Amino acid sequence: MSGPSAIVAGAEYVHAITARASDRSYREAFQRVALRLVPPGKLLFDFGSGPGIDARCYAEQGRQVAAYDIDPRMNEYFIRHCSEWLAAGRVRLQGGGYREFLAAAPPGSEACAELVTANFAPLNLIEDLPELFEKFATLTSPGGAVLASVLNPYFAGDLRYPWWWRNLGRLLVEARYAVPGAQALIWRRRLSDYARACAPHFRLSEVFPGTDAAACAGAGWLRLGSCRFMFLLFRKPDRRHAGTSGNGQALTLSSS
């Protein structure tokens, strides 16, 4: 699909993902964490960039942005939505197949990203995460990191669905399971599975509830359980940092 019909499809998607206040809150919270991690003028790489909502936000806040999405319809909308930033060279967009993305050598400038972002759960559509983290390692500077929004496998709102209970044993024993989605399998993972998948290129450093709004009230893991998304920060092993770099609400990591 290309041309006007693709733009319409992109606009419909944008309406769907911005209609609910909770989704807008998740996105804004993620953007705030990402912007705190990348100084103005520095480059971030937006993986699974969709219609360009985040990319435009980052560019408007003074960051350089490189982006990738597999969906031609989203990319056509992205080009219109970020047209002035693309024209100015502040935003760059890459399309093509996923295997092509993994195999391509990044341009020199795109191998220096301070941060790879993956908002609204693109990592949940990937079965083989180790090869993706290997790719992320080639896109980031020696002190680079990955910030990913992922579906929370412990979200209390999912307990009403039979598929959650059917897969609970697999989650506890195998640390992951997949359920059919609209376009692909959707993988739910425990933190231990993400920690294994990112090694040796990264280590899972911090976990944040998916919003810093009042929708996730409470403390620690209780607050995390009330959020549909959680934000995971992966750092390269040689990266040194002091304290929390994100929104100040990082949770203590375990093998959960």
PDB file of C-alpha atoms in Angstrom:
ATOM      1  CA  MET A   1       0.000   0.000   0.000  1.00  0.00           C
ATOM      2  CA  SER A   2       1.317   3.440  -0.895  1.00  0.00           C
ATOM      3  CA  GLY A   3       0.090   6.926  -1.657  1.00  0.00           C
ATOM      4  CA  PRO A   4      -3.057   8.493  -0.154  1.00  0.00           C
ATOM      5  CA  SER A   5      -4.428   5.184   1.136  1.00  0.00           C
ATOM      6  CA  ALA A   6      -1.237   4.658   3.131  1.00  0.00           C
ATOM      7  CA  ILE A   7      -1.545   8.130   4.643  1.00  0.00           C
ATOM      8  CA  VAL A   8      -5.128   7.368   5.659  1.00  0.00           C
ATOM      9  CA  ALA A   9      -4.005   4.100   7.264  1.00  0.00           C
ATOM     10  CA  GLY A  10      -1.304   5.998   9.128  1.00  0.00           C
ATOM     11  CA  ALA A  11      -3.783   8.622  10.289  1.00  0.00           C
ATOM     12  CA  GLU A  12      -6.160   5.914  11.532  1.00  0.00           C
ATOM     13  CA  TYR A  13      -3.326   4.325  13.489  1.00  0.00           C
ATOM     14  CA  VAL A  14      -2.362   7.668  15.021  1.00  0.00           C
ATOM     15  CA  HIS A  15      -5.969   8.230  16.082  1.00  0.00           C
ATOM     16  CA  ALA A  16      -6.103   4.751  17.627  1.00  0.00           C
ATOM     17  CA  ILE A  17      -2.923   5.184  19.669  1.00  0.00           C
ATOM     18  CA  THR A  18      -3.721   8.706  20.859  1.00  0.00           C
ATOM     19  CA  ALA A  19      -7.424   8.339  21.640  1.00  0.00           C
ATOM     20  CA  ARG A  20      -6.993   7.031  25.187  1.00  0.00           C
ATOM     21  CA  ALA A  21      -5.626   9.265  27.911  1.00  0.00           C
ATOM     22  CA  SER A  22      -3.647   6.354  29.352  1.00  0.00           C
ATOM     23  CA  ASP A  23      -1.821   5.775  26.047  1.00  0.00           C
ATOM     24  CA  ARG A  24      -0.994   9.465  25.774  1.00  0.00           C
ATOM     25  CA  SER A  25       0.343   9.343  29.325  1.00  0.00           C
ATOM     26  CA  TYR A  26       2.517   6.303  28.568  1.00  0.00           C
ATOM     27  CA  ARG A  27       3.968   7.959  25.478  1.00  0.00           C
ATOM     28  CA  GLU A  28       4.680  11.253  27.179  1.00  0.00           C
ATOM     29  CA  ALA A  29       6.330   9.511  30.133  1.00  0.00           C
ATOM     30  CA  PHE A  30       8.544   7.494  27.791  1.00  0.00           C
ATOM     31  CA  GLN A  31       9.517  10.617  25.865  1.00  0.00           C
ATOM     32  CA  ARG A  32      10.486  12.374  29.089  1.00  0.00           C
ATOM     33  CA  VAL A  33      12.766   9.520  30.131  1.00  0.00           C
ATOM     34  CA  ALA A  34      14.368   9.367  26.678  1.00  0.00           C
ATOM     35  CA  LEU A  35      15.024  13.107  26.584  1.00  0.00           C
ATOM     36  CA  ARG A  36      16.674  12.970  30.007  1.00  0.00           C
ATOM     37  CA  LEU A  37      19.058  10.319  28.719  1.00  0.00           C
ATOM     38  CA  VAL A  38      20.142  12.155  25.552  1.00  0.00           C
ATOM     39  CA  PRO A  39      21.614  15.675  25.725  1.00  0.00           C
ATOM     40  CA  PRO A  40      20.474  18.251  23.163  1.00  0.00           C
ATOM     41  CA  GLY A  41      22.336  17.968  19.884  1.00  0.00           C
ATOM     42  CA  LYS A  42      23.068  14.259  20.346  1.00  0.00           C
ATOM     43  CA  LEU A  43      21.708  11.407  18.253  1.00  0.00           C
ATOM     44  CA  LEU A  44      19.135   8.822  19.207  1.00  0.00           C
ATOM     45  CA  PHE A  45      17.864   5.932  17.087  1.00  0.00           C
ATOM     46  CA  ASP A  46      14.111   5.295  17.138  1.00  0.00           C
ATOM     47  CA  PHE A  47      13.441   1.601  16.421  1.00  0.00           C
ATOM     48  CA  GLY A  48       9.887   0.800  15.371  1.00  0.00           C
ATOM     49  CA  SER A  49       9.253   4.495  14.815  1.00  0.00           C
ATOM     50  CA  GLY A  50       5.741   4.069  13.420  1.00  0.00           C
ATOM     51  CA  PRO A  51       4.151   7.331  12.229  1.00  0.00           C
ATOM     52  CA  GLY A  52       6.922   9.494  13.667  1.00  0.00           C
ATOM     53  CA  ILE A  53       5.221  10.878  16.769  1.00  0.00           C
ATOM     54  CA  ASP A  54       8.237  10.283  18.988  1.00  0.00           C
ATOM     55  CA  ALA A  55      10.778  11.217  16.316  1.00  0.00           C
ATOM     56  CA  ARG A  56       9.139  14.600  15.837  1.00  0.00           C
ATOM     57  CA  CYS A  57       9.050  15.194  19.596  1.00  0.00           C
ATOM     58  CA  TYR A  58      12.745  14.414  19.932  1.00  0.00           C
ATOM     59  CA  ALA A  59      13.650  16.675  17.000  1.00  0.00           C
ATOM     60  CA  GLU A  60      11.561  19.519  18.392  1.00  0.00           C
ATOM     61  CA  GLN A  61      13.480  19.142  21.659  1.00  0.00           C
ATOM     62  CA  GLY A  62      16.823  19.579  19.913  1.00  0.00           C
ATOM     63  CA  ARG A  63      17.910  15.974  19.372  1.00  0.00           C
ATOM     64  CA  GLN A  64      19.175  14.407  16.163  1.00  0.00           C
ATOM     65  CA  VAL A  65      17.046  11.408  15.185  1.00  0.00           C
ATOM     66  CA  ALA A  66      17.593   8.336  13.018  1.00  0.00           C
ATOM     67  CA  ALA A  67      14.574   6.060  12.723  1.00  0.00           C
ATOM     68  CA  TYR A  68      13.537   2.681  11.343  1.00  0.00           C
ATOM     69  CA  ASP A  69      10.164   1.048  10.750  1.00  0.00           C
ATOM     70  CA  ILE A  70       9.259  -2.000   8.679  1.00  0.00           C
ATOM     71  CA  ASP A  71       5.759  -0.796   7.694  1.00  0.00           C
ATOM     72  CA  PRO A  72       5.634   1.267   4.451  1.00  0.00           C
ATOM     73  CA  ARG A  73       2.289   2.783   5.487  1.00  0.00           C
ATOM     74  CA  MET A  74       3.758   4.127   8.718  1.00  0.00           C
ATOM     75  CA  ASN A  75       6.809   5.408   6.858  1.00  0.00           C
ATOM     76  CA  GLU A  76       4.684   7.374   4.389  1.00  0.00           C
ATOM     77  CA  TYR A  77       2.849   9.034   7.252  1.00  0.00           C
ATOM     78  CA  PHE A  78       6.186   9.621   9.021  1.00  0.00           C
ATOM     79  CA  ILE A  79       7.559  11.445   5.976  1.00  0.00           C
ATOM     80  CA  ARG A  80       4.654  13.901   6.007  1.00  0.00           C
ATOM     81  CA  HIS A  81       4.526  14.249   9.769  1.00  0.00           C
ATOM     82  CA  CYS A  82       8.257  15.005  10.040  1.00  0.00           C
ATOM     83  CA  SER A  83       8.722  16.668   6.645  1.00  0.00           C
ATOM     84  CA  GLU A  84      10.437  19.843   7.857  1.00  0.00           C
ATOM     85  CA  TRP A  85      12.800  17.911  10.110  1.00  0.00           C
ATOM     86  CA  LEU A  86      13.680  15.478   7.321  1.00  0.00           C
ATOM     87  CA  ALA A  87      14.336  18.395   4.971  1.00  0.00           C
ATOM     88  CA  ALA A  88      16.602  20.006   7.550  1.00  0.00           C
ATOM     89  CA  GLY A  89      18.567  16.786   8.076  1.00  0.00           C
ATOM     90  CA  ARG A  90      17.602  16.614  11.747  1.00  0.00           C
ATOM     91  CA  VAL A  91      15.613  13.401  11.193  1.00  0.00           C
ATOM     92  CA  ARG A  92      16.519  10.434   8.967  1.00  0.00           C
ATOM     93  CA  LEU A  93      14.217   7.527   8.186  1.00  0.00           C
ATOM     94  CA  GLN A  94      15.106   3.991   7.140  1.00  0.00           C
ATOM     95  CA  GLY A  95      12.605   1.431   5.826  1.00  0.00           C
ATOM     96  CA  GLY A  96      12.881  -2.063   4.366  1.00  0.00           C
ATOM     97  CA  GLY A  97      12.571  -5.575   5.682  1.00  0.00           C
ATOM     98  CA  TYR A  98      13.611  -6.565   9.169  1.00  0.00           C
ATOM     99  CA  ARG A  99      16.324  -8.993   8.011  1.00  0.00           C
ATOM    100  CA  GLU A 100      17.653  -6.253   5.770  1.00  0.00           C
ATOM    101  CA  PHE A 101      17.760  -3.893   8.734  1.00  0.00           C
ATOM    102  CA  LEU A 102      19.725  -6.401  10.804  1.00  0.00           C
ATOM    103  CA  ALA A 103      22.236  -7.077   8.022  1.00  0.00           C
ATOM    104  CA  ALA A 104      22.863  -3.499   6.911  1.00  0.00           C
ATOM    105  CA  ALA A 105      25.961  -1.750   8.153  1.00  0.00           C
ATOM    106  CA  PRO A 106      24.913   1.534   9.757  1.00  0.00           C
ATOM    107  CA  PRO A 107      26.268   4.776   8.300  1.00  0.00           C
ATOM    108  CA  GLY A 108      29.111   6.128  10.364  1.00  0.00           C
ATOM    109  CA  SER A 109      27.004   8.835  11.980  1.00  0.00           C
ATOM    110  CA  GLU A 110      24.300   6.349  12.980  1.00  0.00           C
ATOM    111  CA  ALA A 111      26.807   4.146  14.808  1.00  0.00           C
ATOM    112  CA  CYS A 112      27.170   6.890  17.404  1.00  0.00           C
ATOM    113  CA  ALA A 113      23.664   7.036  18.851  1.00  0.00           C
ATOM    114  CA  GLU A 114      23.547   7.857  22.536  1.00  0.00           C
ATOM    115  CA  LEU A 115      20.319   5.911  22.866  1.00  0.00           C
ATOM    116  CA  VAL A 116      18.131   3.462  20.971  1.00  0.00           C
ATOM    117  CA  THR A 117      14.459   3.931  21.789  1.00  0.00           C
ATOM    118  CA  ALA A 118      11.681   1.397  21.188  1.00  0.00           C
ATOM    119  CA  ASN A 119       8.338   2.809  22.291  1.00  0.00           C
ATOM    120  CA  PHE A 120       4.946   1.076  22.436  1.00  0.00           C
ATOM    121  CA  ALA A 121       6.344  -2.446  22.576  1.00  0.00           C
ATOM    122  CA  PRO A 122       8.056  -3.246  19.238  1.00  0.00           C
ATOM    123  CA  LEU A 123      10.331  -5.629  21.156  1.00  0.00           C
ATOM    124  CA  ASN A 124       7.265  -7.714  22.005  1.00  0.00           C
ATOM    125  CA  LEU A 125       6.953  -8.557  18.293  1.00  0.00           C
ATOM    126  CA  ILE A 126      10.504  -9.952  18.082  1.00  0.00           C
ATOM    127  CA  GLU A 127      11.116 -13.623  18.865  1.00  0.00           C
ATOM    128  CA  ASP A 128      14.920 -13.554  18.617  1.00  0.00           C
ATOM    129  CA  LEU A 129      15.971 -10.659  20.813  1.00  0.00           C
ATOM    130  CA  PRO A 130      19.696 -11.513  21.089  1.00  0.00           C
ATOM    131  CA  GLU A 131      20.317 -10.713  17.415  1.00  0.00           C
ATOM    132  CA  LEU A 132      18.408  -7.453  17.760  1.00  0.00           C
ATOM    133  CA  PHE A 133      20.485  -6.375  20.743  1.00  0.00           C
ATOM    134  CA  GLU A 134      23.590  -7.254  18.762  1.00  0.00           C
ATOM    135  CA  LYS A 135      22.331  -4.832  16.104  1.00  0.00           C
ATOM    136  CA  PHE A 136      21.620  -2.189  18.724  1.00  0.00           C
ATOM    137  CA  ALA A 137      25.220  -2.530  19.892  1.00  0.00           C
ATOM    138  CA  THR A 138      26.431  -1.543  16.413  1.00  0.00           C
ATOM    139  CA  LEU A 139      24.154   1.508  16.391  1.00  0.00           C
ATOM    140  CA  THR A 140      25.291   2.933  19.723  1.00  0.00           C
ATOM    141  CA  SER A 141      28.374   4.653  21.002  1.00  0.00           C
ATOM    142  CA  PRO A 142      30.582   2.955  23.610  1.00  0.00           C
ATOM    143  CA  GLY A 143      28.511   4.632  26.320  1.00  0.00           C
ATOM    144  CA  GLY A 144      25.203   4.030  24.567  1.00  0.00           C
ATOM    145  CA  ALA A 145      22.021   2.520  25.950  1.00  0.00           C
ATOM    146  CA  VAL A 146      18.616   1.151  24.931  1.00  0.00           C
ATOM    147  CA  LEU A 147      15.312   2.352  26.368  1.00  0.00           C
ATOM    148  CA  ALA A 148      12.392   0.056  25.548  1.00  0.00           C
ATOM    149  CA  SER A 149       8.712   0.207  26.396  1.00  0.00           C
ATOM    150  CA  VAL A 150       7.473  -3.381  26.721  1.00  0.00           C
ATOM    151  CA  LEU A 151       4.210  -5.041  27.678  1.00  0.00           C
ATOM    152  CA  ASN A 152       4.124  -5.810  31.371  1.00  0.00           C
ATOM    153  CA  PRO A 153       3.573  -9.574  31.873  1.00  0.00           C
ATOM    154  CA  TYR A 154       2.282  -8.874  35.381  1.00  0.00           C
ATOM    155  CA  PHE A 155      -0.277  -6.215  34.431  1.00  0.00           C
ATOM    156  CA  ALA A 156      -3.274  -6.759  36.676  1.00  0.00           C
ATOM    157  CA  GLY A 157      -5.672  -5.786  33.906  1.00  0.00           C
ATOM    158  CA  ASP A 158      -4.720  -8.910  31.932  1.00  0.00           C
ATOM    159  CA  LEU A 159      -5.794 -11.299  34.682  1.00  0.00           C
ATOM    160  CA  ARG A 160      -9.364 -11.247  33.326  1.00  0.00           C
ATOM    161  CA  TYR A 161      -8.278 -12.980  30.102  1.00  0.00           C
ATOM    162  CA  PRO A 162      -8.136 -16.793  29.813  1.00  0.00           C
ATOM    163  CA  TRP A 163      -4.968 -16.601  27.719  1.00  0.00           C
ATOM    164  CA  TRP A 164      -3.095 -15.047  30.664  1.00  0.00           C
ATOM    165  CA  TRP A 165      -3.954 -17.947  32.974  1.00  0.00           C
ATOM    166  CA  ARG A 166      -3.252 -20.552  30.278  1.00  0.00           C
ATOM    167  CA  ASN A 167       0.269 -19.181  29.854  1.00  0.00           C
ATOM    168  CA  LEU A 168       1.112 -18.425  33.477  1.00  0.00           C
ATOM    169  CA  GLY A 169       2.988 -21.716  33.873  1.00  0.00           C
ATOM    170  CA  ARG A 170       5.106 -21.015  30.800  1.00  0.00           C
ATOM    171  CA  LEU A 171       5.865 -17.524  32.073  1.00  0.00           C
ATOM    172  CA  LEU A 172       7.055 -18.872  35.413  1.00  0.00           C
ATOM    173  CA  VAL A 173       9.021 -21.839  34.022  1.00  0.00           C
ATOM    174  CA  GLU A 174      10.247 -20.661  30.615  1.00  0.00           C
ATOM    175  CA  ALA A 175      10.183 -16.902  31.375  1.00  0.00           C
ATOM    176  CA  ARG A 176       8.277 -16.123  28.170  1.00  0.00           C
ATOM    177  CA  TYR A 177       5.342 -17.099  25.999  1.00  0.00           C
ATOM    178  CA  ALA A 178       3.650 -15.896  22.813  1.00  0.00           C
ATOM    179  CA  VAL A 179       0.021 -15.224  21.930  1.00  0.00           C
ATOM    180  CA  PRO A 180      -1.397 -14.470  18.456  1.00  0.00           C
ATOM    181  CA  GLY A 181      -1.602 -10.798  17.523  1.00  0.00           C
ATOM    182  CA  ALA A 182      -3.131  -8.878  14.632  1.00  0.00           C
ATOM    183  CA  GLN A 183       0.047  -9.091  12.538  1.00  0.00           C
ATOM    184  CA  ALA A 184       2.451 -11.364  14.404  1.00  0.00           C
ATOM    185  CA  LEU A 185       2.969 -13.286  17.608  1.00  0.00           C
ATOM    186  CA  ILE A 186       3.150 -11.100  20.695  1.00  0.00           C
ATOM    187  CA  TRP A 187       5.816 -12.209  23.171  1.00  0.00           C
ATOM    188  CA  ARG A 188       5.419 -11.628  26.910  1.00  0.00           C
ATOM    189  CA  ARG A 189       8.642 -11.915  28.892  1.00  0.00           C
ATOM    190  CA  ARG A 190       9.869 -11.850  32.441  1.00  0.00           C
ATOM    191  CA  LEU A 191      12.731  -9.500  33.277  1.00  0.00           C
ATOM    192  CA  SER A 192      15.116 -12.456  33.486  1.00  0.00           C
ATOM    193  CA  ASP A 193      14.460 -13.238  29.814  1.00  0.00           C
ATOM    194  CA  TYR A 194      15.260  -9.671  28.790  1.00  0.00           C
ATOM    195  CA  ALA A 195      18.407  -9.768  30.912  1.00  0.00           C
ATOM    196  CA  ARG A 196      19.592 -12.929  29.143  1.00  0.00           C
ATOM    197  CA  ALA A 197      18.649 -11.641  25.698  1.00  0.00           C
ATOM    198  CA  CYS A 198      20.577  -8.380  25.932  1.00  0.00           C
ATOM    199  CA  ALA A 199      23.856  -9.996  27.062  1.00  0.00           C
ATOM    200  CA  PRO A 200      26.734  -9.680  26.387  1.00  0.00           C
ATOM    201  CA  HIS A 201      26.227  -6.380  24.583  1.00  0.00           C
ATOM    202  CA  PHE A 202      24.049  -4.750  27.256  1.00  0.00           C
ATOM    203  CA  ARG A 203      22.872  -5.346  30.786  1.00  0.00           C
ATOM    204  CA  LEU A 204      19.391  -4.649  32.099  1.00  0.00           C
ATOM    205  CA  SER A 205      20.035  -1.721  34.390  1.00  0.00           C
ATOM    206  CA  GLU A 206      16.757  -0.121  35.436  1.00  0.00           C
ATOM    207  CA  VAL A 207      13.017  -0.788  35.297  1.00  0.00           C
ATOM    208  CA  PHE A 208      10.381   1.937  35.419  1.00  0.00           C
ATOM    209  CA  PRO A 209       6.597   1.760  35.645  1.00  0.00           C
ATOM    210  CA  GLY A 210       5.118   2.734  32.302  1.00  0.00           C
ATOM    211  CA  THR A 211       3.978   6.141  33.502  1.00  0.00           C
ATOM    212  CA  ASP A 212       4.842   8.614  36.169  1.00  0.00           C
ATOM    213  CA  ALA A 213       1.239   9.827  36.305  1.00  0.00           C
ATOM    214  CA  ALA A 214      -1.261   9.164  39.075  1.00  0.00           C
ATOM    215  CA  ALA A 215      -2.673   6.223  37.095  1.00  0.00           C
ATOM    216  CA  CYS A 216       0.089   4.101  38.631  1.00  0.00           C
ATOM    217  CA  ALA A 217      -0.265   4.858  42.308  1.00  0.00           C
ATOM    218  CA  GLY A 218       1.406   2.824  45.018  1.00  0.00           C
ATOM    219  CA  ALA A 219       4.948   1.745  45.654  1.00  0.00           C
ATOM    220  CA  GLY A 220       7.460  -0.560  43.999  1.00  0.00           C
ATOM    221  CA  TRP A 221       6.130  -3.692  42.322  1.00  0.00           C
ATOM    222  CA  LEU A 222       2.558  -2.829  43.293  1.00  0.00           C
ATOM    223  CA  ARG A 223       2.808   0.288  41.146  1.00  0.00           C
ATOM    224  CA  LEU A 224       4.382  -1.687  38.317  1.00  0.00           C
ATOM    225  CA  GLY A 225       1.525  -4.206  38.372  1.00  0.00           C
ATOM    226  CA  SER A 226      -0.997  -1.446  37.711  1.00  0.00           C
ATOM    227  CA  CYS A 227       0.763  -0.358  34.512  1.00  0.00           C
ATOM    228  CA  ARG A 228       0.195  -1.935  31.100  1.00  0.00           C
ATOM    229  CA  PHE A 229       3.732  -1.039  30.020  1.00  0.00           C
ATOM    230  CA  MET A 230       7.076  -0.993  31.763  1.00  0.00           C
ATOM    231  CA  PHE A 231      10.180   0.860  30.597  1.00  0.00           C
ATOM    232  CA  LEU A 232      13.456  -1.066  30.550  1.00  0.00           C
ATOM    233  CA  LEU A 233      16.845   0.625  30.403  1.00  0.00           C
ATOM    234  CA  PHE A 234      19.727  -1.444  29.036  1.00  0.00           C
ATOM    235  CA  ARG A 235      23.275  -0.115  29.318  1.00  0.00           C
ATOM    236  CA  LYS A 236      26.502  -1.276  27.757  1.00  0.00           C
ATOM    237  CA  PRO A 237      28.607  -3.055  30.396  1.00  0.00           C
ATOM    238  CA  ASP A 238      31.313  -0.391  30.417  1.00  0.00           C
ATOM    239  CA  ARG A 239      28.897   2.476  30.979  1.00  0.00           C
ATOM    240  CA  ARG A 240      29.298   4.168  34.361  1.00  0.00           C
ATOM    241  CA  HIS A 241      26.456   6.094  35.917  1.00  0.00           C
ATOM    242  CA  ALA A 242      25.395   7.400  39.294  1.00  0.00           C
ATOM    243  CA  GLY A 243      21.846   7.006  40.502  1.00  0.00           C
ATOM    244  CA  THR A 244      18.756   6.886  38.350  1.00  0.00           C
ATOM    245  CA  SER A 245      19.033   8.479  34.920  1.00  0.00           C
ATOM    246  CA  GLY A 246      15.364   8.283  34.048  1.00  0.00           C
ATOM    247  CA  ASN A 247      12.303   9.484  35.901  1.00  0.00           C
ATOM    248  CA  GLY A 248      13.482   8.737  39.429  1.00  0.00           C
ATOM    249  CA  GLN A 249      11.141   5.775  39.864  1.00  0.00           C
ATOM    250  CA  ALA A 250      13.433   2.873  38.998  1.00  0.00           C
ATOM    251  CA  LEU A 251      12.598  -0.397  40.689  1.00  0.00           C
ATOM    252  CA  THR A 252      14.986  -2.879  42.239  1.00  0.00           C
ATOM    253  CA  LEU A 253      15.821  -5.620  39.746  1.00  0.00           C
ATOM    254  CA  SER A 254      15.400  -9.296  40.446  1.00  0.00           C
ATOM    255  CA  SER A 255      14.924 -12.456  38.404  1.00  0.00           C
ATOM    256  CA  SER A 256      11.209 -11.714  38.071  1.00  0.00           C
TER     257      SER A 256
END
